[in-house]
């Protein structure tokens, strides 16, 4: 209708556009997401553009120019898009072309033509050029002109930033079908695998990037995702991990070559150090030792050295702990406990570092699955998660009219009531009043929802009472039995006294407290050891529709519980 | 639990309370299951109506 492209003529890809790296992906005809490598063979394409005598270099080729041609090289510009100059942090761009104020936007002064003259290129033009190169790479690979995309953005990207990105993409010949949030794209990449099983679970997505780290807590309920909390950090990042190595090698270099200066104080020396240290970091994610080698680091001296992973793990110790604190902070912000988390998805380049994964994993109970390459054989490459998610989403909506997509993503559709407490039944108990709470629908499940569960009945069978109730999750902390203290009472030594009590860890477990009872129902004459199927539907008005039936039996009991709103609204 | 003696209700079902207020949150417009949700919501269909199509 009113759209530029006829949906049937669309060739849509997924784009993950990052400050450090970007990726492109598509979905094959049999529904598998694939990441596209560019002409250089890179799947992780550096988000960098560089100009040499009017020629535009992109990706890995542009990254090398950070050493010799830093002034005409633009890097780390994604977060500048759609921003005012005073609100940006230009630190990441110190080693490349500096951002400048340009009217209401941001520009870079670079020599991008053959003429001996610098021109001001706005960040949106830079973005367009970058996206155009990505589009060309994808078009060449697919053999079809790519004209649409789903692009991933951080959860705190403002509408102004999205508008600016949308415009820049249009300039590059890309119709943006939808912007999707990076952490959700990562979850989608996992859930879209053919062997994936949909379950109701709380997920943590920790995206550990180069210039920023983003953690999101997501409730996944029947394949529908809700972000409960998110945390963004610009200090605990991959660049800081690189810096740990930069400092280490710079000091080693100075020890060996006392007369030469500090390579960190030399612009080119620093640029070479940074590039090489990032490569060393990547090598240490795969192997247990790595070589560092830079020609003419400073003062014309070549420098080579090796480092093993143990040493690196030691050097980065503080930062690894900071990563894990960041993740725990996000869980806290969602008012949850690590025990509530069933899966952690590590995304972003630094998720490859084994010690980052193991430190974060150690902060969670053993029941939590950690999806990172070093801890799980089924983990997807963390660098490819968001682009895979974008590619899958692109294939799902590529045939839709833009108008349809806009209407579907409108808050009218997306703002949905979520259950405040879990709803379930009391089961396995001989008593009439008590029972063990068995959650059927978890808290934070969007409404309307329908769930079915099979519960066991008291062993002897007979008539069964089914109580439907709200359940409140409770963390039960069991203090260790103060055994050693009793013996210590006679002892006067204070120091040894404290040692004992501190060593024993508290035992924490998740339990349910039964909240408000919603209804009672009777199922008569259940067979010995019989099971009862419970189906509960909760409407958007909080009305509950329950059906109970013995497995294999006929009939069953059904009942309706009115929602609370109806009566309240009626009186108002 | 076992049914207590003398328990009775119309059609064996007795509503007692109702659910507490829900929290309004934004669901992520992503994935196959969301699209199904959006379809239901826009056409005001219920689960079983949607299953039939």
Coordinates of C-alpha atoms in Angstrom, one line a residue:
Chain A
X1 CA 0.0 0.0 0.0
X2 CA 1.9 3.0 1.2
X3 CA 5.2 1.3 1.5
X4 CA 8.2 1.9 -0.6
X5 CA 8.8 -1.8 -1.3
X6 CA 6.3 -4.4 -2.3
X7 CA 6.7 -6.9 0.6
X8 CA 7.0 -9.7 -2.0
X9 CA 10.0 -8.0 -3.5
X10 CA 11.8 -7.7 -0.2
X11 CA 15.2 -9.2 0.5
X12 CA 15.6 -8.8 4.2
X13 CA 18.6 -9.5 6.4
X14 CA 19.5 -9.1 10.1
X15 CA 22.0 -6.5 11.1
X16 CA 23.7 -6.2 14.4
X17 CA 25.2 -2.7 14.5
X18 CA 27.7 -2.2 17.4
X19 CA 30.2 0.4 18.4
X20 CA 33.0 -2.0 17.9
X21 CA 31.7 -4.7 15.5
X22 CA 28.8 -5.2 13.2
X23 CA 27.4 -8.4 11.6
X24 CA 25.0 -9.4 8.9
X25 CA 22.9 -12.5 8.8
X26 CA 20.1 -14.1 6.8
X27 CA 17.8 -17.0 7.2
X28 CA 18.1 -19.9 4.8
X29 CA 15.0 -21.4 3.1
X30 CA 14.9 -24.2 5.7
X31 CA 14.8 -21.6 8.5
X32 CA 18.3 -21.7 9.8
X33 CA 20.0 -18.4 10.6
X34 CA 23.4 -17.9 9.0
X35 CA 26.0 -15.2 9.6
X36 CA 27.4 -13.7 6.4
X37 CA 31.1 -13.1 6.1
X38 CA 32.2 -10.0 4.2
X39 CA 34.8 -9.9 1.3
X40 CA 37.6 -10.1 3.9
X41 CA 36.2 -13.2 5.3
X42 CA 35.1 -11.5 8.6
X43 CA 31.9 -12.4 10.3
X44 CA 32.6 -9.8 13.0
X45 CA 33.1 -6.7 10.9
X46 CA 34.7 -3.8 12.7
X47 CA 32.4 -0.8 12.6
X48 CA 35.2 1.4 11.2
X49 CA 35.6 3.5 8.1
X50 CA 38.9 4.9 6.9
X51 CA 39.9 7.1 4.0
X52 CA 43.2 6.9 2.2
X53 CA 43.7 9.2 -0.8
X54 CA 39.9 9.3 -1.3
X55 CA 39.5 5.6 -1.2
X56 CA 37.1 4.2 1.4
X57 CA 38.3 1.3 3.5
X58 CA 35.9 -0.6 5.7
X59 CA 35.9 -3.1 8.5
X60 CA 39.2 -4.9 9.2
X61 CA 41.0 -3.0 6.5
X62 CA 40.0 0.3 8.1
X63 CA 40.9 -1.0 11.6
X64 CA 44.5 -1.4 10.5
X65 CA 44.6 2.3 9.5
X66 CA 44.1 3.2 13.2
X67 CA 48.0 3.0 13.4
X68 CA 49.1 5.1 10.4
X69 CA 46.0 7.1 9.5
X70 CA 44.1 7.6 12.7
X71 CA 43.0 11.1 11.9
X72 CA 41.0 9.9 8.8
X73 CA 39.6 6.9 10.5
X74 CA 36.2 6.9 12.1
X75 CA 35.4 4.3 14.8
X76 CA 33.1 3.8 17.8
X77 CA 30.4 6.1 16.3
X78 CA 27.2 4.0 16.9
X79 CA 26.4 5.6 20.3
X80 CA 26.9 9.1 18.8
X81 CA 24.0 8.8 16.4
X82 CA 21.0 10.9 17.3
X83 CA 22.8 12.5 20.2
X84 CA 23.7 16.0 21.1
X85 CA 27.3 16.8 21.4
X86 CA 27.2 17.6 25.1
X87 CA 25.6 14.3 26.0
X88 CA 28.2 12.0 24.4
X89 CA 31.4 10.5 25.9
X90 CA 34.1 10.8 23.2
X91 CA 36.6 8.7 25.1
X92 CA 36.4 5.6 22.9
X93 CA 37.2 7.8 19.8
X94 CA 40.4 9.2 21.3
X95 CA 42.6 7.1 19.1
X96 CA 40.7 7.9 15.9
X97 CA 39.0 10.9 14.3
X98 CA 37.5 13.0 17.1
X99 CA 33.8 13.8 17.2
X100 CA 33.0 17.5 16.8
X101 CA 29.9 19.5 17.3
X102 CA 28.1 20.2 14.0
X103 CA 24.9 22.2 14.2
X104 CA 22.6 20.1 16.3
X105 CA 24.5 16.9 15.6
X106 CA 27.9 15.4 15.6
X107 CA 30.5 15.2 12.8
X108 CA 34.0 14.1 12.1
X109 CA 36.6 16.2 10.3
X110 CA 38.3 13.8 7.9
X111 CA 39.9 13.9 4.4
X112 CA 37.6 11.6 2.5
X113 CA 38.3 12.8 -1.0
X114 CA 41.4 12.9 -3.2
X115 CA 41.7 16.6 -2.7
X116 CA 44.0 18.0 0.1
X117 CA 41.0 19.2 2.0
X118 CA 39.2 18.1 5.1
X119 CA 35.4 17.9 5.2
X120 CA 33.0 17.6 8.0
X121 CA 31.1 14.3 7.7
X122 CA 28.1 13.9 10.1
X123 CA 27.7 10.8 12.1
X124 CA 24.6 9.9 10.2
X125 CA 26.5 10.1 6.9
X126 CA 29.2 7.8 8.4
X127 CA 26.5 5.4 9.6
X128 CA 24.9 5.4 6.1
X129 CA 28.3 4.6 4.5
X130 CA 28.9 1.9 7.0
X131 CA 25.5 0.3 6.5
X132 CA 25.8 0.6 2.7
X133 CA 29.0 -1.4 2.9
X134 CA 27.3 -4.0 5.0
X135 CA 24.4 -4.1 2.5
X136 CA 26.8 -4.5 -0.4
X137 CA 28.6 -7.4 1.3
X138 CA 25.3 -9.1 2.0
X139 CA 24.0 -8.5 -1.5
X140 CA 27.2 -9.9 -3.0
X141 CA 26.9 -13.0 -0.9
X142 CA 23.2 -13.6 -1.5
X143 CA 23.4 -12.7 -5.2
X144 CA 20.3 -10.5 -4.6
X145 CA 19.9 -6.9 -3.9
X146 CA 19.3 -6.6 -0.2
X147 CA 16.7 -3.8 0.5
X148 CA 15.4 -4.4 4.0
X149 CA 16.6 -5.3 7.5
X150 CA 15.9 -5.9 11.1
X151 CA 18.5 -4.0 13.1
X152 CA 19.4 -4.7 16.8
X153 CA 19.8 -1.8 19.2
X154 CA 20.5 -1.6 23.0
X155 CA 17.5 -1.4 25.3
X156 CA 18.3 2.1 26.3
X157 CA 18.4 3.5 22.7
X158 CA 16.1 6.5 22.6
X159 CA 13.5 7.2 19.9
X160 CA 15.7 10.0 18.6
X161 CA 18.5 7.5 18.2
X162 CA 16.3 5.0 16.4
X163 CA 14.9 7.8 14.2
X164 CA 18.5 8.8 13.3
X165 CA 19.4 5.2 12.6
X166 CA 16.3 4.7 10.5
X167 CA 17.2 7.8 8.4
X168 CA 20.8 6.7 7.9
X169 CA 19.6 3.2 6.9
X170 CA 17.2 4.7 4.4
X171 CA 20.1 6.7 2.9
X172 CA 21.9 3.4 2.5
X173 CA 19.0 1.8 0.7
X174 CA 17.8 -0.2 3.6
X175 CA 14.2 -0.2 4.7
X176 CA 14.2 -0.9 8.4
X177 CA 11.4 -3.3 9.1
X178 CA 11.9 -3.2 12.9
X179 CA 14.4 -2.4 15.6
X180 CA 14.7 -5.1 18.1
X181 CA 16.5 -5.1 21.4
X182 CA 19.9 -6.8 21.5
X183 CA 19.3 -9.1 24.5
X184 CA 15.9 -10.3 23.1
X185 CA 17.6 -11.1 19.8
X186 CA 20.1 -13.2 21.7
X187 CA 17.2 -15.1 23.4
X188 CA 15.5 -15.6 20.1
X189 CA 18.7 -17.0 18.5
X190 CA 18.6 -19.7 21.2
X191 CA 14.9 -20.3 21.1
X192 CA 14.7 -20.6 17.3
X193 CA 17.0 -23.6 17.3
X194 CA 15.2 -26.8 16.2
X195 CA 16.1 -28.7 19.3
X196 CA 15.2 -25.8 21.7
X197 CA 12.4 -26.5 24.1
X198 CA 10.2 -23.6 25.2
X199 CA 9.9 -23.3 28.9
X200 CA 8.8 -20.7 31.3
X201 CA 12.0 -19.3 32.7
X202 CA 13.9 -16.3 33.9
X203 CA 16.9 -15.5 31.7
X204 CA 19.8 -13.2 32.2
X205 CA 21.5 -11.9 29.0
X206 CA 24.8 -10.4 29.7
X207 CA 26.2 -8.6 26.6
X208 CA 29.8 -7.9 27.2
X209 CA 31.0 -5.6 24.5
X210 CA 34.0 -3.5 23.7
X211 CA 32.9 -0.1 24.9
X212 CA 29.9 -1.0 27.0
X213 CA 28.3 -3.9 28.8
X214 CA 24.6 -4.4 29.0
X215 CA 22.8 -6.9 31.2
X216 CA 19.1 -7.6 30.8
X217 CA 16.8 -9.8 32.9
X218 CA 14.1 -11.4 30.7
X219 CA 11.1 -13.4 31.6
X220 CA 10.4 -15.9 28.9
X221 CA 6.9 -17.2 29.1
X222 CA 5.7 -19.5 26.3
X223 CA 8.1 -17.9 23.9
X224 CA 7.0 -14.4 24.7
X225 CA 9.6 -12.2 26.3
X226 CA 9.4 -9.4 28.8
X227 CA 12.3 -7.4 30.0
X228 CA 12.1 -7.0 33.8
X229 CA 15.2 -5.0 34.3
X230 CA 18.3 -3.8 32.5
X231 CA 21.7 -2.4 33.5
X232 CA 24.2 -0.5 31.3
X233 CA 27.8 0.0 32.2
X234 CA 30.5 1.9 30.3
X235 CA 33.3 1.1 32.6
X236 CA 33.3 -2.7 32.9
X237 CA 34.1 -3.5 29.3
X238 CA 36.2 -5.4 26.9
X239 CA 38.3 -2.3 26.2
X240 CA 39.3 -2.4 29.9
X241 CA 40.4 -6.0 29.5
X242 CA 42.5 -4.9 26.5
X243 CA 44.0 -2.2 28.7
X244 CA 45.0 -4.8 31.3
X245 CA 47.1 -6.4 28.6
X246 CA 48.3 -3.1 27.2
X247 CA 49.7 -2.2 30.6
X248 CA 51.3 -5.6 31.2
X249 CA 53.1 -5.6 27.9
X250 CA 54.1 -2.0 28.1
X251 CA 55.8 -2.6 31.5
X252 CA 57.5 -5.8 30.3
X253 CA 58.8 -3.9 27.3
X254 CA 60.2 -1.1 29.4
X255 CA 61.9 -3.6 31.7
X256 CA 63.7 -5.1 28.7
X257 CA 64.5 -1.9 26.9
X258 CA 65.3 0.6 29.6
X259 CA 66.4 3.3 27.2
X260 CA 63.2 3.2 25.1
X261 CA 60.2 5.2 26.2
X262 CA 56.8 4.1 27.4
X263 CA 55.0 2.8 24.2
X264 CA 51.7 4.0 25.8
X265 CA 52.9 7.6 25.5
X266 CA 53.6 7.3 21.8
X267 CA 50.4 7.7 19.7
X268 CA 51.4 5.0 17.2
X269 CA 52.9 2.8 19.8
X270 CA 49.7 2.9 21.7
X271 CA 47.6 2.2 18.6
X272 CA 49.8 -0.8 17.8
X273 CA 49.6 -2.1 21.4
X274 CA 45.8 -1.8 21.4
X275 CA 45.4 -3.8 18.2
X276 CA 47.8 -6.5 19.2
X277 CA 46.4 -6.8 22.7
X278 CA 42.9 -7.3 21.4
X279 CA 44.3 -10.1 19.2
X280 CA 46.1 -11.6 22.2
X281 CA 43.0 -11.5 24.3
X282 CA 41.1 -13.4 21.5
X283 CA 43.9 -15.9 21.2
X284 CA 43.8 -16.5 25.0
X285 CA 40.1 -17.4 24.7
X286 CA 40.9 -20.3 22.5
X287 CA 44.4 -21.4 23.5
X288 CA 46.2 -21.5 26.8
X289 CA 49.0 -19.2 25.7
X290 CA 49.4 -16.5 23.1
X291 CA 52.2 -14.6 21.3
X292 CA 52.4 -10.9 21.4
X293 CA 54.5 -9.4 18.6
X294 CA 54.7 -5.8 17.3
X295 CA 57.2 -4.5 14.8
X296 CA 58.8 -1.2 15.8
X297 CA 56.7 -0.7 18.8
X298 CA 58.5 2.4 19.9
X299 CA 61.9 3.9 19.1
X300 CA 62.3 1.4 16.2
X301 CA 62.4 -1.6 18.5
X302 CA 60.5 -4.8 17.7
X303 CA 59.0 -6.5 20.6
X304 CA 57.8 -10.1 21.0
X305 CA 56.6 -11.9 24.1
X306 CA 54.3 -14.6 25.2
X307 CA 51.7 -14.8 27.8
X308 CA 49.7 -17.7 29.2
X309 CA 46.1 -17.8 30.3
X310 CA 46.9 -18.2 34.0
X311 CA 48.8 -15.0 34.0
X312 CA 46.1 -13.2 32.1
X313 CA 43.4 -14.6 34.5
X314 CA 45.4 -13.2 37.4
X315 CA 45.9 -9.8 35.7
X316 CA 42.2 -9.5 34.9
X317 CA 41.0 -10.7 38.2
X318 CA 39.4 -7.5 39.4
X319 CA 37.6 -6.9 36.1
X320 CA 36.2 -10.4 36.0
X321 CA 34.8 -9.9 39.5
X322 CA 33.3 -6.6 38.3
X323 CA 31.6 -8.4 35.4
X324 CA 30.0 -10.7 37.9
X325 CA 28.9 -7.9 40.2
X326 CA 27.3 -6.2 37.2
X327 CA 25.2 -9.3 36.5
X328 CA 24.2 -9.7 40.1
X329 CA 23.3 -6.0 40.3
X330 CA 20.9 -6.5 37.4
X331 CA 19.2 -9.5 39.1
X332 CA 18.8 -7.4 42.2
X333 CA 17.3 -4.6 40.1
X334 CA 14.7 -7.0 38.9
X335 CA 14.0 -7.8 42.5
X336 CA 15.0 -11.4 42.0
X337 CA 17.4 -13.8 43.5
X338 CA 20.1 -15.7 41.7
X339 CA 18.0 -18.8 42.5
X340 CA 15.3 -17.5 40.3
X341 CA 17.5 -17.5 37.3
X342 CA 17.4 -20.6 35.2
X343 CA 19.7 -19.5 32.3
X344 CA 22.4 -17.1 31.7
X345 CA 23.1 -16.2 28.1
X346 CA 26.5 -14.6 27.6
X347 CA 26.7 -12.5 24.5
X348 CA 29.2 -10.1 23.0
X349 CA 32.9 -10.6 22.2
X350 CA 34.1 -10.8 25.8
X351 CA 31.9 -13.7 26.6
X352 CA 34.5 -15.8 24.8
X353 CA 36.9 -15.3 27.7
X354 CA 36.7 -18.5 29.8
X355 CA 37.4 -16.7 33.0
X356 CA 34.6 -14.2 32.5
X357 CA 32.2 -17.1 32.0
X358 CA 33.4 -19.0 35.0
X359 CA 33.4 -16.0 37.3
X360 CA 29.8 -15.1 36.4
X361 CA 28.8 -18.7 36.6
X362 CA 30.2 -19.0 40.1
X363 CA 27.9 -16.2 41.3
X364 CA 24.9 -18.4 40.5
X365 CA 23.6 -21.7 41.9
X366 CA 24.5 -24.9 40.1
X367 CA 20.9 -25.2 38.9
X368 CA 21.5 -22.2 36.6
X369 CA 22.6 -23.0 33.1
X370 CA 25.4 -20.9 31.8
X371 CA 25.4 -20.6 28.0
X372 CA 29.0 -19.6 27.0
X373 CA 31.4 -21.5 24.7
X374 CA 33.7 -22.4 27.5
X375 CA 31.0 -23.9 29.7
X376 CA 28.4 -25.4 27.4
X377 CA 29.0 -27.5 24.2
X378 CA 25.7 -26.3 22.8
X379 CA 26.4 -22.6 23.2
X380 CA 26.1 -20.4 20.2
X381 CA 29.0 -18.1 19.3
X382 CA 28.3 -15.1 21.6
X383 CA 29.4 -12.7 19.0
X384 CA 26.7 -14.0 16.6
X385 CA 23.7 -14.1 18.9
X386 CA 22.1 -10.7 18.2
X387 CA 22.6 -10.9 14.4
X388 CA 21.1 -14.4 14.3
X389 CA 18.1 -13.1 16.3
X390 CA 17.7 -10.2 13.9
X391 CA 18.0 -12.6 10.9
X392 CA 15.2 -14.8 12.3
X393 CA 13.0 -11.9 13.1
X394 CA 13.6 -10.5 9.6
X395 CA 12.5 -13.8 8.0
X396 CA 9.3 -13.8 10.2
X397 CA 8.1 -10.4 9.2
X398 CA 9.6 -9.9 5.8
X399 CA 6.3 -10.5 4.1
X400 CA 4.3 -8.1 6.2
X401 CA 3.3 -4.6 5.2
X402 CA 5.2 -2.0 7.1
X403 CA 1.9 -0.7 8.4
X404 CA 1.1 -4.1 9.9
X405 CA 4.4 -4.3 11.6
X406 CA 3.9 -0.8 13.1
X407 CA 0.5 -1.6 14.4
X408 CA 1.6 -4.9 15.9
X409 CA 4.5 -3.3 17.7
X410 CA 2.4 -0.5 19.0
X411 CA 2.1 -0.2 22.8
X412 CA -1.7 -1.0 22.5
X413 CA -0.5 -4.5 21.7
X414 CA 2.7 -4.7 23.6
X415 CA 1.6 -3.3 27.0
X416 CA 0.1 -6.3 28.6
X417 CA -0.9 -7.2 32.2
X418 CA 1.5 -9.6 33.8
X419 CA 0.6 -11.8 36.7
X420 CA 2.0 -10.4 40.0
X421 CA 2.1 -13.9 41.6
X422 CA 2.3 -17.4 40.5
X423 CA -0.9 -19.4 40.3
X424 CA -1.0 -23.0 41.0
X425 CA -2.6 -25.8 43.0
X426 CA -1.9 -27.5 46.3
X427 CA -1.0 -31.1 45.9
X428 CA 0.4 -34.2 47.5
X429 CA -0.9 -34.0 51.0
X430 CA -3.3 -36.1 53.1
X431 CA -4.5 -33.1 55.0
X432 CA -7.3 -31.0 53.7
X433 CA -5.9 -27.5 54.5
X434 CA -2.2 -27.8 53.7
X435 CA -0.4 -29.1 50.7
X436 CA 2.7 -28.5 48.6
X437 CA 2.2 -25.6 46.2
X438 CA 2.7 -26.6 42.6
X439 CA 3.0 -23.6 40.3
X440 CA 1.2 -23.9 37.1
X441 CA 1.6 -20.3 35.8
X442 CA 4.6 -18.4 37.0
X443 CA 4.7 -14.8 38.1
X444 CA 5.4 -12.2 35.4
X445 CA 3.5 -14.2 32.8
X446 CA 1.7 -11.9 30.3
X447 CA -2.1 -12.3 30.1
X448 CA -4.1 -13.8 28.6
X449 CA -2.5 -17.2 29.2
X450 CA -3.5 -20.8 29.2
X451 CA -1.5 -23.6 30.9
X452 CA -2.0 -27.2 31.5
X453 CA -0.3 -29.4 34.0
X454 CA -0.6 -32.9 35.3
X455 CA -0.6 -33.3 39.1
X456 CA -0.5 -36.4 41.2
X457 CA -3.1 -37.1 43.8
X458 CA -2.9 -38.7 47.2
X459 CA -1.7 -42.2 46.9
X460 CA -4.9 -43.9 48.1
X461 CA -7.1 -42.2 45.5
X462 CA -10.7 -41.4 46.4
X463 CA -12.2 -38.0 46.5
X464 CA -9.8 -35.2 45.9
X465 CA -10.0 -31.5 46.8
X466 CA -8.2 -29.2 44.4
X467 CA -7.3 -25.9 45.8
X468 CA -6.3 -23.1 43.4
X469 CA -4.1 -20.5 45.0
X470 CA -1.6 -17.7 44.5
X471 CA 1.9 -18.6 45.4
X472 CA 4.6 -16.3 46.6
X473 CA 8.2 -17.2 45.9
X474 CA 10.3 -17.1 49.1
X475 CA 14.0 -17.6 49.6
X476 CA 14.5 -19.8 52.6
X477 CA 17.9 -19.2 54.2
X478 CA 19.0 -21.9 56.5
X479 CA 21.8 -20.9 58.8
X480 CA 24.3 -23.7 59.4
X481 CA 23.8 -25.4 62.7
X482 CA 25.9 -23.7 65.3
X483 CA 27.6 -26.9 66.4
X484 CA 31.2 -25.7 66.7
X485 CA 30.2 -22.8 68.8
X486 CA 28.7 -25.0 71.6
X487 CA 32.1 -26.7 72.0
X488 CA 33.9 -23.4 71.8
X489 CA 32.0 -21.9 74.7
X490 CA 34.6 -23.1 77.1
X491 CA 37.5 -21.9 75.0
X492 CA 38.5 -18.3 75.5
X493 CA 40.3 -17.8 72.1
X494 CA 38.2 -15.2 70.2
X495 CA 39.9 -15.5 66.9
X496 CA 39.5 -19.2 66.3
X497 CA 35.9 -18.8 67.3
X498 CA 35.1 -16.5 64.4
X499 CA 36.9 -18.6 61.9
X500 CA 34.5 -21.5 62.4
X501 CA 31.3 -19.7 62.1
X502 CA 32.2 -17.9 58.9
X503 CA 33.4 -20.8 56.9
X504 CA 30.1 -22.5 56.8
X505 CA 27.9 -21.2 54.1
X506 CA 24.3 -20.4 54.5
X507 CA 22.0 -22.7 52.7
X508 CA 19.6 -20.9 50.4
X509 CA 16.7 -22.5 48.7
X510 CA 13.6 -21.5 46.8
X511 CA 10.3 -22.3 48.5
X512 CA 6.7 -21.3 47.9
X513 CA 4.4 -19.6 50.4
X514 CA 0.8 -20.1 49.7
X515 CA -1.0 -16.8 49.2
X516 CA -4.6 -16.1 48.6
X517 CA -6.8 -19.2 47.9
X518 CA -8.8 -18.6 44.7
X519 CA -11.1 -21.6 44.6
X520 CA -11.8 -25.1 45.7
X521 CA -13.1 -28.0 43.6
X522 CA -13.8 -31.6 44.1
X523 CA -13.0 -34.5 41.9
X524 CA -14.7 -37.6 43.1
X525 CA -13.6 -41.2 42.9
X526 CA -10.1 -40.8 41.6
X527 CA -8.3 -44.1 41.0
X528 CA -5.5 -45.2 43.2
X529 CA -2.3 -43.3 42.1
X530 CA -4.4 -41.5 39.5
X531 CA -3.4 -38.1 38.1
X532 CA -5.4 -35.0 37.5
X533 CA -5.0 -32.8 34.5
X534 CA -5.4 -29.1 35.4
X535 CA -6.0 -26.5 32.8
X536 CA -6.0 -22.9 33.8
X537 CA -6.7 -19.9 31.6
X538 CA -6.3 -16.4 32.9
X539 CA -7.8 -13.6 30.9
X540 CA -6.5 -10.1 30.5
X541 CA -9.3 -9.0 32.9
X542 CA -7.7 -11.5 35.5
X543 CA -10.7 -13.7 35.3
X544 CA -9.7 -17.4 35.7
X545 CA -11.2 -20.3 33.9
X546 CA -10.3 -23.7 35.4
X547 CA -10.8 -27.2 34.1
X548 CA -9.9 -30.3 36.2
X549 CA -10.1 -33.8 34.8
X550 CA -8.7 -37.1 35.9
X551 CA -6.3 -38.4 33.4
X552 CA -8.1 -41.0 31.4
X553 CA -11.3 -40.1 33.0
X554 CA -14.4 -38.5 31.6
X555 CA -16.2 -35.3 32.4
X556 CA -14.3 -33.3 34.9
X557 CA -15.0 -30.1 36.8
X558 CA -14.9 -26.6 35.4
X559 CA -15.4 -23.3 37.0
X560 CA -15.0 -19.6 36.5
X561 CA -13.5 -17.0 38.9
X562 CA -14.3 -13.4 38.2
X563 CA -11.5 -10.9 37.9
X564 CA -11.2 -8.2 40.5
X565 CA -11.5 -5.3 38.1
X566 CA -15.0 -5.9 37.1
X567 CA -16.5 -5.1 40.5
X568 CA -14.2 -2.2 41.1
X569 CA -14.8 -0.5 37.8
X570 CA -18.5 -1.1 38.1
X571 CA -18.8 1.0 41.2
X572 CA -16.7 3.9 39.9
Chain B
X1 CA -5.5 -32.8 49.3
X2 CA -8.2 -35.2 50.3
X3 CA -11.7 -34.0 50.1
X4 CA -13.0 -33.2 53.6
X5 CA -16.3 -34.8 54.7
X6 CA -19.4 -32.9 53.9
X7 CA -17.8 -30.6 51.3
X8 CA -20.2 -29.6 48.7
X9 CA -20.6 -26.9 46.1
X10 CA -22.6 -26.3 43.0
X11 CA -21.1 -28.4 40.2
X12 CA -18.3 -29.3 42.6
X13 CA -16.7 -25.9 42.1
X14 CA -16.5 -23.2 44.7
X15 CA -14.8 -19.8 43.9
X16 CA -13.3 -18.2 47.0
X17 CA -11.0 -15.3 46.1
X18 CA -9.8 -13.6 43.0
X19 CA -6.4 -12.7 41.7
X20 CA -4.5 -9.7 42.9
X21 CA -3.8 -6.8 40.6
X22 CA -1.5 -7.5 37.7
X23 CA 1.5 -5.4 36.7
X24 CA 1.4 -3.7 33.3
X25 CA 4.6 -4.5 31.4
X26 CA 5.8 -4.2 27.9
X27 CA 6.3 -7.5 26.1
X28 CA 8.9 -7.6 23.4
X29 CA 7.5 -7.6 19.9
X30 CA 9.8 -10.3 18.7
X31 CA 9.5 -13.9 17.7
X32 CA 6.9 -16.3 16.4
X33 CA 4.9 -16.5 19.6
X34 CA 4.6 -12.7 19.9
X35 CA 3.2 -12.5 16.4
X36 CA 0.6 -15.0 17.3
X37 CA -0.3 -12.9 20.4
X38 CA -0.5 -9.8 18.3
X39 CA -2.7 -11.5 15.8
X40 CA -5.1 -12.6 18.6
X41 CA -5.1 -9.2 20.2
X42 CA -5.8 -7.3 17.0
X43 CA -8.5 -9.6 15.9
X44 CA -9.8 -10.0 19.5
X45 CA -9.7 -13.7 19.3
X46 CA -9.3 -16.2 22.2
X47 CA -6.9 -19.1 22.3
X48 CA -9.4 -21.7 21.2
X49 CA -10.7 -19.5 18.3
X50 CA -7.1 -19.0 17.2
X51 CA -6.3 -22.7 17.4
X52 CA -9.2 -23.5 15.0
X53 CA -7.8 -21.3 12.3

